[in-house]
């Protein structure tokens, strides 16, 4: 009985690590795509995905610095910006 509980717990931990890692890898890819397609961006302060579980298309929101000013920008992950809003 203890062995079965241990196997279930270990499976949950392994699955959690895989999901967490894949999410971080995807966010890192989006961040590098945005910086590659928009060389005027000097720094990406934060990134969040706007989609939820099971949604086919995911959008991302980033807070970036361009020439010392902060902006919130949106992209669908390919690096091309769909919208931009000044935060200052």
mmCIF file of N, CA and C in Angstrom:
data_model
loop_
_atom_site.group_PDB
_atom_site.id
_atom_site.type_symbol
_atom_site.label_atom_id
_atom_site.label_comp_id
_atom_site.label_asym_id
_atom_site.label_seq_id
_atom_site.Cartn_x
_atom_site.Cartn_y
_atom_site.Cartn_z
ATOM 1 N N UNK A 1 0.817 -1.194 0.000
ATOM 2 C CA UNK A 1 0.000 0.000 0.000
ATOM 3 C C UNK A 1 0.867 1.267 0.000
ATOM 4 N N UNK A 2 1.925 1.284 0.818
ATOM 5 C CA UNK A 2 2.813 2.447 0.875
ATOM 6 C C UNK A 2 3.534 2.641 -0.452
ATOM 7 N N UNK A 3 3.855 1.531 -1.112
ATOM 8 C CA UNK A 3 4.555 1.615 -2.387
ATOM 9 C C UNK A 3 3.656 2.261 -3.449
ATOM 10 N N UNK A 4 2.378 1.945 -3.456
ATOM 11 C CA UNK A 4 1.452 2.533 -4.423
ATOM 12 C C UNK A 4 1.293 4.034 -4.182
ATOM 13 N N UNK A 5 1.193 4.433 -2.931
ATOM 14 C CA UNK A 5 1.076 5.852 -2.602
ATOM 15 C C UNK A 5 2.329 6.598 -3.028
ATOM 16 N N UNK A 6 3.482 6.005 -2.804
ATOM 17 C CA UNK A 6 4.745 6.614 -3.208
ATOM 18 C C UNK A 6 4.814 6.768 -4.722
ATOM 19 N N UNK A 7 4.374 5.773 -5.471
ATOM 20 C CA UNK A 7 4.406 5.834 -6.935
ATOM 21 C C UNK A 7 3.470 6.927 -7.447
ATOM 22 N N UNK A 8 2.283 7.039 -6.871
ATOM 23 C CA UNK A 8 1.340 8.082 -7.273
ATOM 24 C C UNK A 8 1.917 9.463 -6.959
ATOM 25 N N UNK A 9 2.463 9.637 -5.774
ATOM 26 C CA UNK A 9 3.061 10.915 -5.386
ATOM 27 C C UNK A 9 4.220 11.271 -6.302
ATOM 28 N N UNK A 10 5.083 10.322 -6.593
ATOM 29 C CA UNK A 10 6.223 10.554 -7.471
ATOM 30 C C UNK A 10 5.760 10.914 -8.880
ATOM 31 N N UNK A 11 4.713 10.270 -9.368
ATOM 32 C CA UNK A 11 4.178 10.571 -10.696
ATOM 33 C C UNK A 11 3.641 11.995 -10.756
ATOM 34 N N UNK A 12 2.965 12.422 -9.700
ATOM 35 C CA UNK A 12 2.434 13.781 -9.654
ATOM 36 C C UNK A 12 3.572 14.797 -9.644
ATOM 37 N N UNK A 13 4.611 14.542 -8.893
ATOM 38 C CA UNK A 13 5.758 15.455 -8.831
ATOM 39 C C UNK A 13 6.449 15.540 -10.190
ATOM 40 N N UNK A 14 6.652 14.418 -10.840
ATOM 41 C CA UNK A 14 7.321 14.398 -12.143
ATOM 42 C C UNK A 14 6.480 15.136 -13.179
ATOM 43 N N UNK A 15 5.180 14.916 -13.190
ATOM 44 C CA UNK A 15 4.300 15.601 -14.122
ATOM 45 C C UNK A 15 4.301 17.112 -13.882
ATOM 46 N N UNK A 16 4.313 17.511 -12.625
ATOM 47 C CA UNK A 16 4.353 18.936 -12.295
ATOM 48 C C UNK A 16 5.634 19.585 -12.797
ATOM 49 N N UNK A 17 6.753 18.922 -12.627
ATOM 50 C CA UNK A 17 8.043 19.456 -13.086
ATOM 51 C C UNK A 17 8.056 19.576 -14.609
ATOM 52 N N UNK A 18 7.499 18.609 -15.311
ATOM 53 C CA UNK A 18 7.459 18.644 -16.774
ATOM 54 C C UNK A 18 6.596 19.810 -17.257
ATOM 55 N N UNK A 19 5.432 19.989 -16.664
ATOM 56 C CA UNK A 19 4.536 21.082 -17.066
ATOM 57 C C UNK A 19 5.178 22.431 -16.772
ATOM 58 N N UNK A 20 5.738 22.606 -15.591
ATOM 59 C CA UNK A 20 6.401 23.858 -15.217
ATOM 60 C C UNK A 20 7.556 24.168 -16.165
ATOM 61 N N UNK A 21 8.349 23.163 -16.484
ATOM 62 C CA UNK A 21 9.478 23.354 -17.392
ATOM 63 C C UNK A 21 9.039 23.726 -18.794
ATOM 64 N N UNK A 22 8.003 23.073 -19.301
ATOM 65 C CA UNK A 22 7.546 23.377 -20.655
ATOM 66 C C UNK A 22 6.957 24.780 -20.741
ATOM 67 N N UNK A 23 6.275 25.232 -19.707
ATOM 68 C CA UNK A 23 5.731 26.593 -19.698
ATOM 69 C C UNK A 23 6.866 27.607 -19.709
ATOM 70 N N UNK A 24 7.889 27.387 -18.900
ATOM 71 C CA UNK A 24 9.023 28.317 -18.858
ATOM 72 C C UNK A 24 9.793 28.350 -20.172
ATOM 73 N N UNK A 25 9.921 27.209 -20.825
ATOM 74 C CA UNK A 25 10.612 27.160 -22.112
ATOM 75 C C UNK A 25 9.822 27.962 -23.144
ATOM 76 N N UNK A 26 8.503 27.817 -23.159
ATOM 77 C CA UNK A 26 7.671 28.550 -24.123
ATOM 78 C C UNK A 26 7.741 30.056 -23.874
ATOM 79 N N UNK A 27 7.676 30.480 -22.621
ATOM 80 C CA UNK A 27 7.773 31.911 -22.320
ATOM 81 C C UNK A 27 9.135 32.466 -22.727
ATOM 82 N N UNK A 28 10.178 31.691 -22.551
ATOM 83 C CA UNK A 28 11.514 32.118 -22.955
ATOM 84 C C UNK A 28 11.603 32.258 -24.478
ATOM 85 N N UNK A 29 10.961 31.354 -25.213
ATOM 86 C CA UNK A 29 10.956 31.440 -26.670
ATOM 87 C C UNK A 29 10.227 32.695 -27.139
ATOM 88 N N UNK A 30 9.087 32.998 -26.526
ATOM 89 C CA UNK A 30 8.330 34.190 -26.895
ATOM 90 C C UNK A 30 9.152 35.439 -26.615
ATOM 91 N N UNK A 31 9.805 35.467 -25.455
ATOM 92 C CA UNK A 31 10.643 36.613 -25.079
ATOM 93 C C UNK A 31 11.756 36.826 -26.097
ATOM 94 N N UNK A 32 12.431 35.773 -26.502
ATOM 95 C CA UNK A 32 13.520 35.914 -27.471
ATOM 96 C C UNK A 32 12.976 36.293 -28.856
ATOM 97 N N UNK A 33 11.789 35.801 -29.239
ATOM 98 C CA UNK A 33 11.186 36.190 -30.518
ATOM 99 C C UNK A 33 10.865 37.678 -30.544
ATOM 100 N N UNK A 34 10.326 38.191 -29.442
ATOM 101 C CA UNK A 34 9.983 39.618 -29.377
ATOM 102 C C UNK A 34 11.241 40.472 -29.468
ATOM 103 N N UNK A 35 12.289 40.092 -28.750
ATOM 104 C CA UNK A 35 13.529 40.872 -28.794
ATOM 105 C C UNK A 35 14.189 40.781 -30.166
ATOM 106 N N UNK A 36 14.063 39.642 -30.833
ATOM 107 C CA UNK A 36 14.665 39.462 -32.153
ATOM 108 C C UNK A 36 13.954 40.306 -33.212
ATOM 109 N N UNK A 37 12.627 40.358 -33.185
ATOM 110 C CA UNK A 37 11.858 41.087 -34.182
ATOM 111 C C UNK A 37 11.730 42.579 -33.872
ATOM 112 N N UNK A 38 12.074 42.986 -32.666
ATOM 113 C CA UNK A 38 11.935 44.385 -32.257
ATOM 114 C C UNK A 38 13.223 44.839 -31.576
ATOM 115 N N UNK A 39 14.235 45.187 -32.345
ATOM 116 C CA UNK A 39 15.530 45.545 -31.762
ATOM 117 C C UNK A 39 15.497 46.814 -30.910
ATOM 118 N N UNK A 40 14.437 47.626 -31.022
ATOM 119 C CA UNK A 40 14.345 48.836 -30.196
ATOM 120 C C UNK A 40 14.045 48.503 -28.738
ATOM 121 N N UNK A 41 13.607 47.290 -28.450
ATOM 122 C CA UNK A 41 13.333 46.868 -27.072
ATOM 123 C C UNK A 41 14.656 46.543 -26.399
ATOM 124 N N UNK A 42 14.937 47.255 -25.312
ATOM 125 C CA UNK A 42 16.203 47.055 -24.615
ATOM 126 C C UNK A 42 16.091 46.064 -23.465
ATOM 127 N N UNK A 43 14.882 45.905 -22.923
ATOM 128 C CA UNK A 43 14.721 45.015 -21.776
ATOM 129 C C UNK A 43 13.275 44.520 -21.713
ATOM 130 N N UNK A 44 13.109 43.240 -21.373
ATOM 131 C CA UNK A 44 11.790 42.676 -21.108
ATOM 132 C C UNK A 44 11.687 42.487 -19.606
ATOM 133 N N UNK A 45 10.789 43.252 -18.959
ATOM 134 C CA UNK A 45 10.667 43.194 -17.504
ATOM 135 C C UNK A 45 9.807 42.024 -17.040
ATOM 136 N N UNK A 46 8.715 41.750 -17.751
ATOM 137 C CA UNK A 46 7.856 40.632 -17.358
ATOM 138 C C UNK A 46 7.108 40.114 -18.574
ATOM 139 N N UNK A 47 6.635 38.879 -18.462
ATOM 140 C CA UNK A 47 5.871 38.241 -19.529
ATOM 141 C C UNK A 47 4.807 37.365 -18.891
ATOM 142 N N UNK A 48 3.612 37.401 -19.471
ATOM 143 C CA UNK A 48 2.501 36.575 -19.012
ATOM 144 C C UNK A 48 1.737 36.071 -20.219
ATOM 145 N N UNK A 49 1.212 34.848 -20.115
ATOM 146 C CA UNK A 49 0.360 34.367 -21.191
ATOM 147 C C UNK A 49 -1.086 34.684 -20.851
ATOM 148 N N UNK A 50 -1.859 35.043 -21.864
ATOM 149 C CA UNK A 50 -3.233 35.461 -21.664
ATOM 150 C C UNK A 50 -4.216 34.335 -21.921
ATOM 151 N N UNK A 51 -3.775 33.264 -22.528
ATOM 152 C CA UNK A 51 -4.658 32.143 -22.815
ATOM 153 C C UNK A 51 -4.788 31.218 -21.623
ATOM 154 N N UNK A 52 -5.760 30.358 -21.693
ATOM 155 C CA UNK A 52 -5.971 29.391 -20.629
ATOM 156 C C UNK A 52 -5.786 27.975 -21.133
ATOM 157 N N UNK A 53 -6.002 27.040 -20.262
ATOM 158 C CA UNK A 53 -5.860 25.631 -20.623
ATOM 159 C C UNK A 53 -6.858 25.276 -21.709
ATOM 160 N N UNK A 54 -6.388 24.589 -22.728
ATOM 161 C CA UNK A 54 -7.248 24.110 -23.795
ATOM 162 C C UNK A 54 -7.517 25.112 -24.901
ATOM 163 N N UNK A 55 -7.043 26.327 -24.772
ATOM 164 C CA UNK A 55 -7.237 27.303 -25.836
ATOM 165 C C UNK A 55 -6.230 27.039 -26.944
ATOM 166 N N UNK A 56 -6.691 27.129 -28.159
ATOM 167 C CA UNK A 56 -5.844 26.813 -29.301
ATOM 168 C C UNK A 56 -4.798 27.893 -29.549
ATOM 169 N N UNK A 57 -5.209 29.155 -29.500
ATOM 170 C CA UNK A 57 -4.289 30.255 -29.755
ATOM 171 C C UNK A 57 -3.978 30.966 -28.446
ATOM 172 N N UNK A 58 -2.711 31.165 -28.163
ATOM 173 C CA UNK A 58 -2.292 31.855 -26.954
ATOM 174 C C UNK A 58 -1.743 33.231 -27.311
ATOM 175 N N UNK A 59 -2.099 34.209 -26.514
ATOM 176 C CA UNK A 59 -1.540 35.547 -26.638
ATOM 177 C C UNK A 59 -0.694 35.822 -25.407
ATOM 178 N N UNK A 60 0.247 36.728 -25.550
ATOM 179 C CA UNK A 60 1.171 37.035 -24.469
ATOM 180 C C UNK A 60 1.207 38.531 -24.244
ATOM 181 N N UNK A 61 1.359 38.930 -22.995
ATOM 182 C CA UNK A 61 1.491 40.328 -22.610
ATOM 183 C C UNK A 61 2.863 40.505 -21.971
ATOM 184 N N UNK A 62 3.591 41.513 -22.415
ATOM 185 C CA UNK A 62 4.926 41.764 -21.902
ATOM 186 C C UNK A 62 5.049 43.212 -21.460
ATOM 187 N N UNK A 63 5.827 43.452 -20.444
ATOM 188 C CA UNK A 63 6.218 44.802 -20.060
ATOM 189 C C UNK A 63 7.659 44.958 -20.516
ATOM 190 N N UNK A 64 7.883 45.932 -21.420
ATOM 191 C CA UNK A 64 9.200 46.115 -22.025
ATOM 192 C C UNK A 64 9.673 47.549 -21.819
ATOM 193 N N UNK A 65 10.971 47.752 -22.023
ATOM 194 C CA UNK A 65 11.569 49.084 -21.958
ATOM 195 C C UNK A 65 12.086 49.425 -23.346
ATOM 196 N N UNK A 66 11.639 50.599 -23.842
ATOM 197 C CA UNK A 66 12.082 51.115 -25.136
ATOM 198 C C UNK A 66 12.543 52.543 -24.901
ATOM 199 N N UNK A 67 13.814 52.795 -25.122
ATOM 200 C CA UNK A 67 14.405 54.129 -24.928
ATOM 201 C C UNK A 67 14.106 54.699 -23.542
ATOM 202 N N UNK A 68 14.192 53.879 -22.525
ATOM 203 C CA UNK A 68 13.993 54.320 -21.152
ATOM 204 C C UNK A 68 12.540 54.421 -20.717
ATOM 205 N N UNK A 69 11.585 54.187 -21.617
ATOM 206 C CA UNK A 69 10.168 54.238 -21.274
ATOM 207 C C UNK A 69 9.587 52.827 -21.228
ATOM 208 N N UNK A 70 8.668 52.634 -20.280
ATOM 209 C CA UNK A 70 8.036 51.317 -20.129
ATOM 210 C C UNK A 70 6.752 51.247 -20.955
ATOM 211 N N UNK A 71 6.562 50.103 -21.614
ATOM 212 C CA UNK A 71 5.372 49.852 -22.419
ATOM 213 C C UNK A 71 4.847 48.460 -22.106
ATOM 214 N N UNK A 72 3.533 48.305 -22.226
ATOM 215 C CA UNK A 72 2.932 46.976 -22.230
ATOM 216 C C UNK A 72 2.645 46.656 -23.682
ATOM 217 N N UNK A 73 3.141 45.520 -24.138
ATOM 218 C CA UNK A 73 2.942 45.105 -25.521
ATOM 219 C C UNK A 73 2.293 43.731 -25.536
ATOM 220 N N UNK A 74 1.609 43.446 -26.646
ATOM 221 C CA UNK A 74 0.954 42.164 -26.815
ATOM 222 C C UNK A 74 1.459 41.514 -28.083
ATOM 223 N N UNK A 75 1.591 40.192 -28.041
ATOM 224 C CA UNK A 75 2.035 39.414 -29.188
ATOM 225 C C UNK A 75 1.353 38.052 -29.147
ATOM 226 N N UNK A 76 1.334 37.377 -30.274
ATOM 227 C CA UNK A 76 0.779 36.030 -30.294
ATOM 228 C C UNK A 76 1.874 34.971 -30.248
ATOM 229 N N UNK A 77 3.074 35.378 -29.934
ATOM 230 C CA UNK A 77 4.166 34.432 -29.742
ATOM 231 C C UNK A 77 5.189 34.412 -30.850
ATOM 232 N N UNK A 78 4.863 34.977 -32.007
ATOM 233 C CA UNK A 78 5.800 34.958 -33.122
ATOM 234 C C UNK A 78 6.802 36.101 -33.079
ATOM 235 N N UNK A 79 6.618 37.028 -32.139
ATOM 236 C CA UNK A 79 7.539 38.149 -31.985
ATOM 237 C C UNK A 79 7.033 39.446 -32.554
ATOM 238 N N UNK A 80 6.012 39.390 -33.404
ATOM 239 C CA UNK A 80 5.440 40.604 -33.970
ATOM 240 C C UNK A 80 4.424 41.165 -32.985
ATOM 241 N N UNK A 81 4.524 42.461 -32.708
ATOM 242 C CA UNK A 81 3.654 43.095 -31.741
ATOM 243 C C UNK A 81 2.292 43.382 -32.348
ATOM 244 N N UNK A 82 1.211 43.074 -31.586
ATOM 245 C CA UNK A 82 -0.137 43.338 -32.065
ATOM 246 C C UNK A 82 -0.690 44.634 -31.487
ATOM 247 N N UNK A 83 -0.171 45.073 -30.332
ATOM 248 C CA UNK A 83 -0.631 46.309 -29.706
ATOM 249 C C UNK A 83 0.432 46.800 -28.744
ATOM 250 N N UNK A 84 0.388 48.093 -28.422
ATOM 251 C CA UNK A 84 1.393 48.710 -27.551
ATOM 252 C C UNK A 84 0.725 49.810 -26.735
ATOM 253 N N UNK A 85 1.016 49.869 -25.425
ATOM 254 C CA UNK A 85 0.417 50.857 -24.539
ATOM 255 C C UNK A 85 1.500 51.396 -23.615
ATOM 256 N N UNK A 86 1.608 52.725 -23.547
ATOM 257 C CA UNK A 86 2.600 53.340 -22.674
ATOM 258 C C UNK A 86 2.162 53.211 -21.218
ATOM 259 N N UNK A 87 3.087 52.882 -20.325
ATOM 260 C CA UNK A 87 2.801 52.746 -18.905
ATOM 261 C C UNK A 87 3.222 53.972 -18.126
ATOM 262 N N UNK A 88 3.723 54.975 -18.777
ATOM 263 C CA UNK A 88 4.192 56.180 -18.080
ATOM 264 C C UNK A 88 3.404 57.389 -18.481
#
